[in-house]
Coordinates of C-alpha atoms in Angstrom, one line a residue:
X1 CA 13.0 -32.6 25.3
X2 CA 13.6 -29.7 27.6
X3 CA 15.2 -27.7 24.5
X4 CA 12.6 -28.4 22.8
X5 CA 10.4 -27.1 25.2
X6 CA 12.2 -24.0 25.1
X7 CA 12.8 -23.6 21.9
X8 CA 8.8 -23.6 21.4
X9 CA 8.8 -20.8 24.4
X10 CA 11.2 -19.2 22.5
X11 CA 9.1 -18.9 19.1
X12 CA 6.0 -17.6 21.1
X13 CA 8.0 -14.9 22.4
X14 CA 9.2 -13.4 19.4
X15 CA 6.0 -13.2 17.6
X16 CA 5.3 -9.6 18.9
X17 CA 8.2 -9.1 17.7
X18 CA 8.0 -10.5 13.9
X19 CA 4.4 -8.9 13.5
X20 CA 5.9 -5.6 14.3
X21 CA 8.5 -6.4 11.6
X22 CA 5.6 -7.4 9.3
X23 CA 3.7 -4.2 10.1
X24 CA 6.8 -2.3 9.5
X25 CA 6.9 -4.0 5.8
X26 CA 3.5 -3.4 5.4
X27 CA 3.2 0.5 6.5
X28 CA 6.8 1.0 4.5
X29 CA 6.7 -0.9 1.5
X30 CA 9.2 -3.3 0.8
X31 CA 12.1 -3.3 2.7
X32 CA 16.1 -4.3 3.5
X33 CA 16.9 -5.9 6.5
X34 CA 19.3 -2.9 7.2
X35 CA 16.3 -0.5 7.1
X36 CA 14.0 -2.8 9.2
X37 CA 16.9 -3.1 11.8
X38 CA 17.4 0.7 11.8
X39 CA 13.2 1.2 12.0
X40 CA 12.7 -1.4 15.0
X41 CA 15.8 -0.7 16.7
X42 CA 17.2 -4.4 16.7
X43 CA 20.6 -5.8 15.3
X44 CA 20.7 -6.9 11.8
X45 CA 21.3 -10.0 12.6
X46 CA 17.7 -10.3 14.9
X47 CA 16.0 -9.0 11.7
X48 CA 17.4 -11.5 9.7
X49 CA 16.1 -14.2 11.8
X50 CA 12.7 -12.9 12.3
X51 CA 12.5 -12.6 8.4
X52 CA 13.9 -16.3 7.7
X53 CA 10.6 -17.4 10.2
X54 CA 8.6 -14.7 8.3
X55 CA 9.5 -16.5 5.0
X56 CA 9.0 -20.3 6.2
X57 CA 5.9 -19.0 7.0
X58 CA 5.2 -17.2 4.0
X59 CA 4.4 -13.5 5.0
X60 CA 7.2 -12.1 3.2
X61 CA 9.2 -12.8 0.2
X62 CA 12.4 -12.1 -1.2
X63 CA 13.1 -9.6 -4.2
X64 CA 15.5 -7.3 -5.9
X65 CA 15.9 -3.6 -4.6
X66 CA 13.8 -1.4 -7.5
X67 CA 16.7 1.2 -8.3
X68 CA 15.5 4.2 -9.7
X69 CA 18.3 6.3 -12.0
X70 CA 21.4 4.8 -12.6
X71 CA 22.5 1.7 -10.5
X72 CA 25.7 1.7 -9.3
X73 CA 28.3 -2.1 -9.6
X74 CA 27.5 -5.2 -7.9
X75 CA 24.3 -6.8 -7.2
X76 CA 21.1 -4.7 -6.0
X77 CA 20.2 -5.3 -2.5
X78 CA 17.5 -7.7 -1.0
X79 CA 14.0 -6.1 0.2
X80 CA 11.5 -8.4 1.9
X81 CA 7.9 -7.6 0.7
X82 CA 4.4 -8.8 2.2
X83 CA 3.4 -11.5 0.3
X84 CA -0.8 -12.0 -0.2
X85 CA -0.5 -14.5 1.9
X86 CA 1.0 -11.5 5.0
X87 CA -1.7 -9.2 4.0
X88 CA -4.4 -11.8 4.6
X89 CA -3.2 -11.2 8.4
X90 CA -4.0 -7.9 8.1
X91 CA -7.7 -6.7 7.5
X92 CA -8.5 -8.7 4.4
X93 CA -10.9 -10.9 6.3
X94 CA -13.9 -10.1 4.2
X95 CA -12.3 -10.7 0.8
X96 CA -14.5 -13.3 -0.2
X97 CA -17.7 -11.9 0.3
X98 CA -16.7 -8.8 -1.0
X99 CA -15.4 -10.6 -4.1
X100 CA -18.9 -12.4 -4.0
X101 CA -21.0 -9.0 -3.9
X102 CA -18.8 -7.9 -6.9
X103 CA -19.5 -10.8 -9.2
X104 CA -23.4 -10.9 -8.3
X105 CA -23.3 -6.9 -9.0
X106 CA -21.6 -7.4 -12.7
X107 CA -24.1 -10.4 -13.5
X108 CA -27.0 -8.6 -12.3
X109 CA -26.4 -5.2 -13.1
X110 CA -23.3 -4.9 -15.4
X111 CA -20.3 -3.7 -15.8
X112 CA -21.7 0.1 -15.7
X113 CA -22.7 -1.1 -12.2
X114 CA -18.8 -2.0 -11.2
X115 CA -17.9 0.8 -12.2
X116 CA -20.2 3.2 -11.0
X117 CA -19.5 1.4 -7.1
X118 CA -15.8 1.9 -7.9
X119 CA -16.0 5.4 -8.2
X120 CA -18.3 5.7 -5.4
X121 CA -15.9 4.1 -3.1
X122 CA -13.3 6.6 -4.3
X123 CA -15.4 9.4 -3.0
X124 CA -13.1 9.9 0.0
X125 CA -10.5 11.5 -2.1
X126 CA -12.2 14.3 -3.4
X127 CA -13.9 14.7 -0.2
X128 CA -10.6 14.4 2.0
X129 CA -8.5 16.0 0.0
X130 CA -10.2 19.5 -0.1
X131 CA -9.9 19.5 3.4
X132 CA -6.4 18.7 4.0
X133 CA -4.9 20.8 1.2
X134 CA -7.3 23.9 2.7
X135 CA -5.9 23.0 6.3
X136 CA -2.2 22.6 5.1
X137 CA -1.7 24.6 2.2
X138 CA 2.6 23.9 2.6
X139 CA 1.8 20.3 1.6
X140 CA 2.2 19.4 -2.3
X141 CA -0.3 17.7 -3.6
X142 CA 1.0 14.2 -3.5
X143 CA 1.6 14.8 0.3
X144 CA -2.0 15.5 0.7
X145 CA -3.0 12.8 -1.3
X146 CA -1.1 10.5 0.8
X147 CA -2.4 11.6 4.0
X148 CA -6.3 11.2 2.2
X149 CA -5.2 7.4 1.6
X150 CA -3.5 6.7 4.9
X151 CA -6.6 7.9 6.7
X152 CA -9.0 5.9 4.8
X153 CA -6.8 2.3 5.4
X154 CA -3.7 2.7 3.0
X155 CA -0.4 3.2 3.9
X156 CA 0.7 6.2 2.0
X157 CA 4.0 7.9 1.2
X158 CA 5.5 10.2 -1.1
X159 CA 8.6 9.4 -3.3
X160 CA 10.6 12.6 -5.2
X161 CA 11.4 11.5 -8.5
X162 CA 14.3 13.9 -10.4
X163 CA 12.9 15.5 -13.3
X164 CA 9.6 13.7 -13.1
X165 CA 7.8 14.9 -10.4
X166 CA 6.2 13.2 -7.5
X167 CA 5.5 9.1 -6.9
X168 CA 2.1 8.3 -4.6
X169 CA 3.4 5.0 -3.2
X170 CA 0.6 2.9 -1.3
X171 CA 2.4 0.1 0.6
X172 CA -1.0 -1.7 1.4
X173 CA -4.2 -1.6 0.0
X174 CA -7.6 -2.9 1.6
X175 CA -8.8 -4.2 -1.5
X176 CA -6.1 -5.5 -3.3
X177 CA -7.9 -9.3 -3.1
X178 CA -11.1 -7.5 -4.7
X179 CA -9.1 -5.3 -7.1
X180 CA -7.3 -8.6 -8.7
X181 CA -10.8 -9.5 -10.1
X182 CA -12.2 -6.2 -10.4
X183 CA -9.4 -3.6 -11.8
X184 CA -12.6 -1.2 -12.4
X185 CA -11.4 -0.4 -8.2
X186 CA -7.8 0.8 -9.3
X187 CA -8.8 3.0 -12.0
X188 CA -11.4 4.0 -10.2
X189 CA -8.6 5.1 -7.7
X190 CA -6.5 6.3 -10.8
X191 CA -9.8 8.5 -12.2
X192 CA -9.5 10.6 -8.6
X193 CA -6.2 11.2 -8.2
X194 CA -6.6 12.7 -11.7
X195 CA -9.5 14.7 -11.1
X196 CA -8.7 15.9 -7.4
X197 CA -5.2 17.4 -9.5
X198 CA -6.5 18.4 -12.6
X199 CA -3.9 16.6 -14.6
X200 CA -3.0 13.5 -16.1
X201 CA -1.3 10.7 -13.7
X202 CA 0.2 7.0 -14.5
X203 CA -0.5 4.0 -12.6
X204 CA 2.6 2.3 -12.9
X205 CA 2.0 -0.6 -10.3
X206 CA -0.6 -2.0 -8.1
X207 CA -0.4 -4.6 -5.5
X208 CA -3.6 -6.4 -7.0
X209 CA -1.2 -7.7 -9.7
X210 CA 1.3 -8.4 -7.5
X211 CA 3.9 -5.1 -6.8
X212 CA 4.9 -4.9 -3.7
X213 CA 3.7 -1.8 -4.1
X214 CA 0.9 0.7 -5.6
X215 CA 2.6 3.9 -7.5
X216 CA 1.0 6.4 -9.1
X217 CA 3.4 9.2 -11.2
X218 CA 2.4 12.7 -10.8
X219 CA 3.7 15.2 -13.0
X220 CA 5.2 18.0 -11.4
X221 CA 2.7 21.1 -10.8
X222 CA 2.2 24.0 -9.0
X223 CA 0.9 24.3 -5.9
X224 CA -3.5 23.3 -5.7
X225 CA -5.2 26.1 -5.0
X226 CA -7.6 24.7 -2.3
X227 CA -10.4 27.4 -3.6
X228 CA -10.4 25.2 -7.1
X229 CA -10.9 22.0 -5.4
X230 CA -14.2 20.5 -4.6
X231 CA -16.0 21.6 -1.3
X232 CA -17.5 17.8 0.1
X233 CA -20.9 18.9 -1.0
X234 CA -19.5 19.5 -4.7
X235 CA -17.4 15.9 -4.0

């Protein structure tokens, strides 16, 4: 009984430690044990354990490493992503009456109603954006951008694609619950990323139907000229 008993002890203690490797996940994107090690300054083999717990419990999941260009021989490496089950944990406690509002809205007032409160909750990014682009005029768009989203509850990053241009990678979104049922939010999303950069952009994953993480494509472009962007009473 007595190893039980500190076995138990043992589990209690660690849970700072395993949500800080959950937060890690979540402000990173999907990660390998090596990199989460390397991040929280533990041994491989502490990570490991703290994920196996993480996974019995389901917060994260298993997947293959997304390789992007050629992939070299053998097998791709193992990430661990938040699962919607480790993002609940997070600040997704008011999914179901936001999910509520949103049905009530589209019977009520229609779908021109979803979509107008979409774009209206996009706002930010028009608005923000302006103003970190005029106060950091080194930062490419996409940089901006992700500082607009991490700001207003995302965790934002900024991938460099050869050839292509920029990736806008959102390793957590507030809404993803919502945005499951009502995709009118992510290409509401989509619709200002466009705008704010006066060129097309592709969505090419969202966590609402289930990536790991949300990316958006952006075209390689010159430098925004923060005079051409919306002041936040144009936005």
């Amino acid at each position: 009984m007595e190893f039980v008993r500190t076995s138990t002890a043992q589990r209690e203690g660690d849970a700072p430690t395993r949500d800080r490797v959950a937060r890690t996940i979540l402000e990173n994107g999907p990660s390998t044990a090596a990199d989460l090690a390397l991040r929280l300054d533990l041994t491989p083999a502490a990570v490991r354990r703290h994920l196996d717990h993480l996974a019995d419990e389901g917060v994260v999941e298993s997947r293959d490493q997304k390789v992007y260009g050629t992939r070299g021989r053998g097998r791709p490496a193992k990430v661990f992503a938040l699962t919607e089950t480790g993002r609940d944990s997070f600040d997704q406690q008011y999914d179901d009456l936001a999910v509520q509002a949103m049905r009530f809205l589209a019977e009520t007032q229609g779908e021109d109603a979803v979509v107008e409160f979409a774009r209206r909750r996009v706002a930010f990014v028009g608005r923000d954006y302006a103003d970190i682009m005029a106060a950091n005029p080194d930062l490419t768009p996409a940089e901006a951008l992700a500082r607009v989203f991490t700001q207003n509850g995302y965790a934002a990053s900024v991938r460099e694609l050869p050839v292509v241009g920029e990736q806008l990678c959102q390793q957590h979104c507030p809404v993803s619950h919502v945005a499951h049922e009502f995709p009118q939010l992510c290409e509401a999303e989509t619709e200002a990323i466009a705008s704010v950069l006066g060129t097309h952009v592709q969505r090419l994953a969202t966590i609402a139907h289930g990536d790991g993480v949300c990316t958006t494509c952006i075209p390689q472009t010159l430098k925004t000229d923060p005079k051409t962007v919306p002041t936040k009473e144009q936005a």
